[in-house]
XYZ file of C-alpha atoms in Angstrom:
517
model
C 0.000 0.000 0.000
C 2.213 3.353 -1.017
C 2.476 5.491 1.522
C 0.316 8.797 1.417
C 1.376 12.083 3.096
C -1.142 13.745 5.011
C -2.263 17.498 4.878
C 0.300 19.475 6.438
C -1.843 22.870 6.310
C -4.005 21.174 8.987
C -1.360 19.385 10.779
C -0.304 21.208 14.375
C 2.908 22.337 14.948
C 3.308 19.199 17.911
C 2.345 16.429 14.865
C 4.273 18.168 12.616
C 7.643 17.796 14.577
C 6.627 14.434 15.830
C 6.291 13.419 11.974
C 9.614 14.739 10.802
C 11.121 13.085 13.852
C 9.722 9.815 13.097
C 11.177 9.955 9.166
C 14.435 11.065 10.428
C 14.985 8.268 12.445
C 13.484 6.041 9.741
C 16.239 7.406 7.294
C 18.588 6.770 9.865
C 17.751 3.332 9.997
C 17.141 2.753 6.016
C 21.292 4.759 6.044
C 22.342 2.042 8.709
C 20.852 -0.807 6.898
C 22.294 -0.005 3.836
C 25.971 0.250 5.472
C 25.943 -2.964 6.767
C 24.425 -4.535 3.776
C 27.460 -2.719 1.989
C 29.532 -4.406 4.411
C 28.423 -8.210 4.023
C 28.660 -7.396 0.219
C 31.896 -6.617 0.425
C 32.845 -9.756 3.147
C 31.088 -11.965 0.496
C 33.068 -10.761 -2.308
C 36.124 -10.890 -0.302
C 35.117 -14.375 0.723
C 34.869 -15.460 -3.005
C 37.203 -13.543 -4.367
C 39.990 -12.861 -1.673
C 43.139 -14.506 -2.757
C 42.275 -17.863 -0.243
C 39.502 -18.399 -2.493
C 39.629 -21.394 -5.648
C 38.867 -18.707 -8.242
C 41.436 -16.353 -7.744
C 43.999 -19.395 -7.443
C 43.166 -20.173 -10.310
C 43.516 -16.869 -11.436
C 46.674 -16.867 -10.214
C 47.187 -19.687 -12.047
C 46.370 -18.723 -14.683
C 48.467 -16.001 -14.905
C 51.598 -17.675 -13.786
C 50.931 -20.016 -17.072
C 50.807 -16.899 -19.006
C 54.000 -15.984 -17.619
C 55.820 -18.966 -18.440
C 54.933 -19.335 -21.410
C 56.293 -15.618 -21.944
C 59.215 -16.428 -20.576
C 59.708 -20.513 -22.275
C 59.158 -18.411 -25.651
C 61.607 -15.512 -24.771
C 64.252 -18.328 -23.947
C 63.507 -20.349 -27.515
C 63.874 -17.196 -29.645
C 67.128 -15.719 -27.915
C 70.222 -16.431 -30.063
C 72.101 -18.944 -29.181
C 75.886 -18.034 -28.249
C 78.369 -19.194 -30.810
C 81.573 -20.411 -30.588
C 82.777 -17.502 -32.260
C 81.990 -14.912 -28.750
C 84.995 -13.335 -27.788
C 86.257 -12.974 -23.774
C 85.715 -9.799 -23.946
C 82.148 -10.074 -25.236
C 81.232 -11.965 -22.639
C 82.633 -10.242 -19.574
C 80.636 -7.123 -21.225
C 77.638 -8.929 -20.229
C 78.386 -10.893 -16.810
C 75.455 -13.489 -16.485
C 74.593 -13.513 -13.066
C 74.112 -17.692 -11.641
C 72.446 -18.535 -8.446
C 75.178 -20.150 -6.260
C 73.974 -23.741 -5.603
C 73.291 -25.084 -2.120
C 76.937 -26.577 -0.395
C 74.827 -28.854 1.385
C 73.651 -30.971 -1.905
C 76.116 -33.860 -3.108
C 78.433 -33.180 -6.044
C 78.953 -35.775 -8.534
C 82.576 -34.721 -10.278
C 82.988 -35.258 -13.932
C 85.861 -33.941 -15.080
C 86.525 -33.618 -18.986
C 90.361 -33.552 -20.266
C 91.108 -32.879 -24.118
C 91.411 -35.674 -26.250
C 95.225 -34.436 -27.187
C 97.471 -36.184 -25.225
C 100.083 -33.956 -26.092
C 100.339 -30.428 -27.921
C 98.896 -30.684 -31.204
C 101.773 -28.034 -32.573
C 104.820 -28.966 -31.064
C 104.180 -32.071 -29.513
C 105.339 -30.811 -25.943
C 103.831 -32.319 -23.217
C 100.595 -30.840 -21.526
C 100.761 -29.599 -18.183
C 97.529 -28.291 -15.717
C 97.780 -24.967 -15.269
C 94.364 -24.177 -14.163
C 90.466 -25.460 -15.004
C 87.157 -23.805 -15.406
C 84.436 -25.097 -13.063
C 80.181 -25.167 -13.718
C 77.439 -26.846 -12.324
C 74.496 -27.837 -13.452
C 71.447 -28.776 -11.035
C 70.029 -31.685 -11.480
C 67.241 -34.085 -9.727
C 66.891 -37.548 -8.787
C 63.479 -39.016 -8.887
C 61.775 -40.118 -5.492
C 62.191 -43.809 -5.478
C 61.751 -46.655 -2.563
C 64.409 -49.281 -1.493
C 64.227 -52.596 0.616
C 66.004 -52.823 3.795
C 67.209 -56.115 4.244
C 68.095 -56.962 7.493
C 69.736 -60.142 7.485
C 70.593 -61.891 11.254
C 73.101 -65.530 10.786
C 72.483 -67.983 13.656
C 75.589 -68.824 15.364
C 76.220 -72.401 16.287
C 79.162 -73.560 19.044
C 81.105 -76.491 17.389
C 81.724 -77.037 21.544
C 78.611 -77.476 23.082
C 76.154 -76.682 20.399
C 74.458 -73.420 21.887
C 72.772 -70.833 18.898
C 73.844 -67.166 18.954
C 72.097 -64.606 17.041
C 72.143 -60.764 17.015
C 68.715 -59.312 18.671
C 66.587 -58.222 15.762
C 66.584 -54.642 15.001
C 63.866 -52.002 16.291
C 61.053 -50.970 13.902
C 59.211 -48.034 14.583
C 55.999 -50.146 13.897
C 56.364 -53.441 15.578
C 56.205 -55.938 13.089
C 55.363 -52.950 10.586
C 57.092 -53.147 6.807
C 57.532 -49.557 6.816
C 60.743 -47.615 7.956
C 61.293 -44.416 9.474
C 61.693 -42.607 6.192
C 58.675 -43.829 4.723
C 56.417 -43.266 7.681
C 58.255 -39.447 8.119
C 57.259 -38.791 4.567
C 53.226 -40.019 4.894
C 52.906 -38.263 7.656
C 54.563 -35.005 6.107
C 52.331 -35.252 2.942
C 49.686 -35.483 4.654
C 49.911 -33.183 7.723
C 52.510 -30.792 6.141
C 51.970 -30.473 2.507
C 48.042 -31.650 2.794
C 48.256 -34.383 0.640
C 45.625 -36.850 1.619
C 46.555 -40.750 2.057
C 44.682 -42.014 -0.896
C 46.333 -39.136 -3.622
C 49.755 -40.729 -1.783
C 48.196 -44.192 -2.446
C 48.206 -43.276 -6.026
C 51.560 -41.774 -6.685
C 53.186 -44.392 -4.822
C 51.319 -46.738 -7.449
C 52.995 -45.271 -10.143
C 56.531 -46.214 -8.390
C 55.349 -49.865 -8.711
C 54.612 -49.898 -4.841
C 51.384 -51.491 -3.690
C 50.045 -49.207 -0.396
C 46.243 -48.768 -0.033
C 44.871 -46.340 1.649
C 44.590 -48.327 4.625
C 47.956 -49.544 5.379
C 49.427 -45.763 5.190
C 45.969 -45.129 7.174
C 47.275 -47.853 9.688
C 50.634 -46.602 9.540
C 49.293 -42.720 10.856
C 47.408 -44.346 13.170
C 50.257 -46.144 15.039
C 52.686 -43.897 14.458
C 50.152 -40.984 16.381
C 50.348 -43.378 19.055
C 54.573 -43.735 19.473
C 55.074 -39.873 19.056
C 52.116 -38.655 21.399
C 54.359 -38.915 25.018
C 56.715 -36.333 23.344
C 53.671 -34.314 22.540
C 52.920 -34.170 26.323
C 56.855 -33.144 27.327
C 56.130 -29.899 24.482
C 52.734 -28.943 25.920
C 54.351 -28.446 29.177
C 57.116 -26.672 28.032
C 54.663 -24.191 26.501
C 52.269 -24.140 29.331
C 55.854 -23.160 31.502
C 55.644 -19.982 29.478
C 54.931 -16.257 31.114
C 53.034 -15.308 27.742
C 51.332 -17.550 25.294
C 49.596 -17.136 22.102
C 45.958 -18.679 21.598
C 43.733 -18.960 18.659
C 41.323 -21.740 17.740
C 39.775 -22.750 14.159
C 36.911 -25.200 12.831
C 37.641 -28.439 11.658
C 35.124 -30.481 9.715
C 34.230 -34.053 11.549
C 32.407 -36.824 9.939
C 29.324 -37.864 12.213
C 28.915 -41.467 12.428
C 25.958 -43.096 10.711
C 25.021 -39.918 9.036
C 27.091 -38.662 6.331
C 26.922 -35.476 7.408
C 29.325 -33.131 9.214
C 29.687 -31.337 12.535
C 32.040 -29.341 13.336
C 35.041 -29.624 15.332
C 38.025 -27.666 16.445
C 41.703 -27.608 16.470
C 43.466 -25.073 19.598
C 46.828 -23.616 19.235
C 49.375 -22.644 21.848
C 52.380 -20.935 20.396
C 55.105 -20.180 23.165
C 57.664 -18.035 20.794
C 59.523 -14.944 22.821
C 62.012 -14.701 20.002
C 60.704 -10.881 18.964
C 61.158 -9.657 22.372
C 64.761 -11.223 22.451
C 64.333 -14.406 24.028
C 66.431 -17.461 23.956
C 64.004 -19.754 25.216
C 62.960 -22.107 22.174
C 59.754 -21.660 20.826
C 57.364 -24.210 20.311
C 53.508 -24.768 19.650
C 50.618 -27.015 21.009
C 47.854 -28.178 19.150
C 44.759 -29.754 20.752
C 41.162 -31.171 19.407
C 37.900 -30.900 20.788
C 34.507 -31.633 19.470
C 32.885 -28.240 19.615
C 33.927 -24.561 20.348
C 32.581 -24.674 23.814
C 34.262 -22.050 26.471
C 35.431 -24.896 28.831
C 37.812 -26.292 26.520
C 40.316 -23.436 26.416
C 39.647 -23.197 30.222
C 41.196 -27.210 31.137
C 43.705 -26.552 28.534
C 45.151 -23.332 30.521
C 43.465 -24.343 33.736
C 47.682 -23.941 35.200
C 48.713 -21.468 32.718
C 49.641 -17.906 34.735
C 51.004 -15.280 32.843
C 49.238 -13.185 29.824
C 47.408 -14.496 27.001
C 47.259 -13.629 23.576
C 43.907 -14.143 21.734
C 41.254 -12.537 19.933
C 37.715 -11.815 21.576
C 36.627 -14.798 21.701
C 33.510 -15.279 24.588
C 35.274 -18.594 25.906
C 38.089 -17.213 27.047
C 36.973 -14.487 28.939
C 35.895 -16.592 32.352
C 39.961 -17.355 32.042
C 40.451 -13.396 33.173
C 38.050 -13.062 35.875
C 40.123 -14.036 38.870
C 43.061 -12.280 37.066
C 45.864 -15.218 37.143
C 45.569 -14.808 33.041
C 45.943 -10.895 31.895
C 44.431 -10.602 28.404
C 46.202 -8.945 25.861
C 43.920 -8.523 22.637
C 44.988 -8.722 18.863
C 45.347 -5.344 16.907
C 44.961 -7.585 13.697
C 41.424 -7.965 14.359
C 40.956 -4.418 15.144
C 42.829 -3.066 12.076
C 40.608 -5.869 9.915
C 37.143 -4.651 11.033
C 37.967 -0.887 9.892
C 39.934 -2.276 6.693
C 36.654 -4.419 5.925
C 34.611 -1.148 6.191
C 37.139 0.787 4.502
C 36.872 -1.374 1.114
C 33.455 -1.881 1.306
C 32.465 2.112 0.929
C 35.774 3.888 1.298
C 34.992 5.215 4.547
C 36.812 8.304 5.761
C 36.707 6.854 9.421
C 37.688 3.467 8.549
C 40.787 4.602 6.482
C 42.232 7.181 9.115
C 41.867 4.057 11.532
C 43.885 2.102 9.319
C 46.763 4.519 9.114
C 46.798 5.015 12.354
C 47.244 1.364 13.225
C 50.139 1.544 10.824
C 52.144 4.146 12.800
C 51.953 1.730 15.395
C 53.326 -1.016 13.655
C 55.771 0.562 12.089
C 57.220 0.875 15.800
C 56.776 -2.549 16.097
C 58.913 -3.552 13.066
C 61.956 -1.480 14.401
C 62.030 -2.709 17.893
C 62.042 -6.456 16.846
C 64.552 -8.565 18.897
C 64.938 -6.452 21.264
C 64.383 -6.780 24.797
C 61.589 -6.185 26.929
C 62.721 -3.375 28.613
C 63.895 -1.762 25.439
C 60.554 -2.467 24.047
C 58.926 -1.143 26.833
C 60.662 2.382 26.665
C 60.057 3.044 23.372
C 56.582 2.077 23.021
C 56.203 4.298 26.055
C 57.622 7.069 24.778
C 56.066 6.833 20.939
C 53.333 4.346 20.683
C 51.637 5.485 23.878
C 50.689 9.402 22.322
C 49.689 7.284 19.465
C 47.298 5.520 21.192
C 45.592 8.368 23.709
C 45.346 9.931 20.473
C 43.818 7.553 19.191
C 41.571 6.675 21.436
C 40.444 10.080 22.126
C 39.958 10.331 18.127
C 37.542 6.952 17.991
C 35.519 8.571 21.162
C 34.734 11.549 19.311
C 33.823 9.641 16.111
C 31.749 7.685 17.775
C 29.419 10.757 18.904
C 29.281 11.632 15.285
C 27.782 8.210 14.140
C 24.431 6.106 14.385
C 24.552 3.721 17.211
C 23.077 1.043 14.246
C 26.140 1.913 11.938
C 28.835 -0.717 11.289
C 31.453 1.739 11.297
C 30.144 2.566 15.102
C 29.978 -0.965 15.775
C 33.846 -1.258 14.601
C 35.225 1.528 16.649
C 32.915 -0.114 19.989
C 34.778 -3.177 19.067
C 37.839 -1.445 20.016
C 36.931 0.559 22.573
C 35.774 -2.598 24.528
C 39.213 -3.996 23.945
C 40.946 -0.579 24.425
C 41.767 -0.942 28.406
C 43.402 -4.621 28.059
C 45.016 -3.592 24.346
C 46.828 -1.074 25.180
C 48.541 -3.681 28.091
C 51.129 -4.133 25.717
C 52.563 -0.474 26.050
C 53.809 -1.367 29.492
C 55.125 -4.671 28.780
C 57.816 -5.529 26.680
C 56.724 -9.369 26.229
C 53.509 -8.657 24.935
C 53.280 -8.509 20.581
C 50.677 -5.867 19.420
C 48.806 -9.244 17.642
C 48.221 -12.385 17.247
C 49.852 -13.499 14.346
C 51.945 -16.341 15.958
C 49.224 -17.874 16.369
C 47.358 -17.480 13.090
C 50.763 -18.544 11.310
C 50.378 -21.922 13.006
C 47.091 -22.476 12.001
C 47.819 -21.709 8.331
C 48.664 -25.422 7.728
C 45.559 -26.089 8.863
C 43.479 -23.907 6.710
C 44.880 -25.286 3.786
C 44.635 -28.747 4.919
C 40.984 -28.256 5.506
C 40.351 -27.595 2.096
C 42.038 -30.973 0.643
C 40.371 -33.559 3.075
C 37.159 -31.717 3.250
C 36.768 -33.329 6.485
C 38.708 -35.266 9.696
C 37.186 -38.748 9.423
C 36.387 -38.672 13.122
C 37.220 -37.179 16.882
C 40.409 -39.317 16.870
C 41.020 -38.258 13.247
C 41.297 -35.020 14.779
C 43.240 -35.596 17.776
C 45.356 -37.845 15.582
C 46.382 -34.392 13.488
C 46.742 -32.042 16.637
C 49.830 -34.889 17.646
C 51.068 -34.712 13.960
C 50.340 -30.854 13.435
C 52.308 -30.035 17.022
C 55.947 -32.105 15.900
C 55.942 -30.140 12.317
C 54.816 -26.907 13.466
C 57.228 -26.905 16.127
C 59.773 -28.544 14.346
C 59.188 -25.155 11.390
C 59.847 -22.727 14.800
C 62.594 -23.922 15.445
C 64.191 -24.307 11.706
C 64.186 -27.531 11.098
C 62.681 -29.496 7.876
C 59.794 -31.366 9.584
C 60.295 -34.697 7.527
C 64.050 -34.735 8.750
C 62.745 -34.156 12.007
C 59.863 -36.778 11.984
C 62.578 -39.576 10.388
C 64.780 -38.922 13.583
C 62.136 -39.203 16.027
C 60.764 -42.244 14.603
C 64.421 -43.991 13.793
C 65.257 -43.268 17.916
C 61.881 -43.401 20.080
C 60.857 -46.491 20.255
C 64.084 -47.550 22.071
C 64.958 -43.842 23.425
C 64.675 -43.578 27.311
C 61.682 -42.060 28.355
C 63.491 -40.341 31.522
C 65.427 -38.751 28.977
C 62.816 -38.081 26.020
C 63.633 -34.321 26.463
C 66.648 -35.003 23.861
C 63.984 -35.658 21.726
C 62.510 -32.458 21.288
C 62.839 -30.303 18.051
C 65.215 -27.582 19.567
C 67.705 -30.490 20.871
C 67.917 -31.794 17.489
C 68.944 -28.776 16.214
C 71.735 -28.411 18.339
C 72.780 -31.933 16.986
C 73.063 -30.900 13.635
C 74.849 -27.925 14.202
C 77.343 -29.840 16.250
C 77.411 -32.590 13.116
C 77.747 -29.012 10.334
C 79.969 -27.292 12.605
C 81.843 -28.981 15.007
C 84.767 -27.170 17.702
C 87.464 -26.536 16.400
């Protein structure tokens, strides 16, 4: 029914007023609407186009084909050099190589002329120096049989057997060694390469392993490596400050063929940017749901400050104040950068500039230590911030409460007394990000299996996701890591399973690269 405008000539001055009042707040409302419809646009489009998405990867793609192909034609039309290039032609235009890695093997061919003697005077060739290249090149992936072969021993005297004690197997009784199982369980929990793709390209090598063997095989192995699992959750639950995050995981239900959702929890203990020796290391853990009291048993002895976004579940974790909360500027900076790109926002951009001052701090007092931290943020981020703050207040009076930009700046006004924590403590990071970097692996895992076949699926890849994570802090190539652990624990000491842990195995092989002189 369209709406029709009474008689203002016979209106009083009271209805009047109380009319226009009434449209002003319902333009207000139709303004605030449209704004946050603006904004889930632009989320949506940023959901399926933002570079995480398939069709800008294959975008990407797409473009990097182009690329190639610019550059495979560019090679096949440049002229080849002839033999005819002078020295000094060539030094004119130095061609720059990439120096090769000393660690790979060299294979040495070396190439003498075919004249055993000089072809003009028949004097005798002496060395007198050599030109040196190398060329790159790769050996296919390929399997080999371990055959361990144990004689019996019979005494000619009194006839007793001797025989050497058969040799440990990571998997008792298993046909798979500690390379193999390291490099399943890196496909799959490091480069996301589900069993049965492995099953495949294994197939292709002439090697027979279904799905459920190497299924079998993750399995088991989850079981051998979880007790050093427990020894690196409590050396990041020792920590003063820890880093917290959470994402969903996909489960199978049983029975239904549907999914429910799960959820993997990262701990990341890494005091490196604030100078710290200490070794940094993460903890991954599964639970069935998102529900509040998980994150409360995992840090129910954890005292110190927490990293972590806003998250409801962990807020009972700060009420008796054993756990200080120390919020993630990230999230901030992303709610005002969301608005800013959906409708260019005045607000929203200042924000974001403003958040960049403060980083830009950030980047130049990396590695140092806390007190040095602490002194310079107090003497340039903290103006920043009153400022700031002060600046979002006043905004805020300018705005509908129903506005999304308003919403945005009480997002960060809530967090404002516990964000700015990090002024007066050199430990704290202005984010989060050490956490979100360890669950990057699992993003992109998530979208290759679709879903964890189960809750012991999941916990199954918190064991797996904690040794290679960890093992990435602390520099080391997780495979090489994973093939060490499983070539030593099943006979290591488990007094002495601390030598076990990623950061002592890096000590190892610098010892083995670079021993005292």
């Amino acid at each position: 029914m369209p709406f029709l405008l009474p008689d203002l000539e016979t209106l009083e001055p009271t209805a009047l007023k109380a009319m226009i009042c009434l449209q002003h707040a319902e333009l207000l409302s139709h303004r605030s609407q449209i704004e946050r419809l603006e904004l889930l646009i632009a989320k949506l489009r940023r959901m399926q186009f933002g570079r995480s998405s398939e069709k800008v990867e294959r975008q990407i793609e797409q473009l990097e084909l182009k690329l190639e192909e610019l550059e495979a034609n560019q090679a096949a039309l440049a002229p080849e050099p002839t033999p005819q290039t002078s020295t000094a032609d060539r030094k004119s235009k130095p061609r720059k190589r990439r120096v090769l890695p000393e660690q790979l093997p060299r294979e040495v061919h070396e190439h003498l002329p075919e004249e055993e003697s000089c072809s003009v005077c028949k004097g005798k060739l002496k060395k007198f120096g050599e030109d040196v290249s190398e060329m790159l090149e790769y050996l296919p992936a390929s399997f080999k049989v371990v055959r361990h072969v144990r004689p019996r021993m019979c005494c000619t005297g009194c006839d007793r057997i001797v025989q050497a004690p058969a040799p440990s197997r990571p998997i008792d009784r298993g046909m798979a060694g500690p390379g193999l199982l390291a490099h399943v369980l890196t496909a799959k929990f490091g480069d996301h390469l589900p069993l049965y793709r492995q099953s495949a390209i294994y197939a292709r090598e002439g090697v027979e392993l279904d799905r459920s063997t190497l299924a079998r095989w993750v399995g088991e192995s989850s079981s051998l490596l979880t007790p050093l699992v427990e020894v690196l959750r409590r050396h990041v639950m020792s920590a003063s400050k820890l880093h917290g995050d959470g994402t969903p995981v996909p489960v199978l239900a049983p029975g239904t063929g549907k999914t429910r959702t799960g959820r993997l929890w990262t701990y990341v203990r890494d005091d490196r940017p604030s100078g710290s020796l200490e070794p940094p290391a993460v903890w991954f853990t599964y639970s069935p749901d998102r529900k509040g009291e998980h994150p409360q048993r995992h840090l129910a002895g954890f005292r110190g400050v927490l990293q972590a976004d806003a998250y409801a579940g962990f807020n009972k974790l700060y009420e008796d104040g054993s756990i200080q909360q120390a919020p993630c500027m990230a999230h901030i900076r992303r709610k005002f950068y969301d608005l800013m790109e959906a409708h260019q926002s005045p607000i929203a951009t200042e924000a974001i500039e403003r958040v960049g001052r403060l980083y830009a701090i950030e980047k130049e007092i990396r590695g140092r230590s806390p007190d040095q931290r602490r002194t310079v943020r107090q003497a340039r981020a903290r103006p920043l911030l009153d400022s700031m703050h002060l600046w979002l207040r006043t905004s805020l009076a300018l705005l509908s409460r129903k506005s999304e930009t308003a919403a945005a700046i009480h997002y960060a006004l809530t967090l404002w007394p516990a964000m700015v924590r990090y002024v007066d403590d050199g430990r704290i990071e202005i984010d989060n990000s050490a956490a979100e970097r360890s669950l990057r692996g699992v993003a992109v895992g998530r979208r290759n299996y679709l879903f964890a076949g189960s809750d012991r699926g999941g916990e199954r890849a918190a064991v797996f996701y904690t040794l290679i994570e960890s093992a990435k802090l602390n520099g080391l190539d997780p495979e090489a890591y994973l093939r060490h652990l499983l070539t030593h624990i099943a006979e290591h000491p488990i007094r002495r399973i601390e030598e076990l842990l990623p950061w002592n195995f890096a000590r190892s092989l610098e010892l083995v690269n670079h021993p005292a002189a």
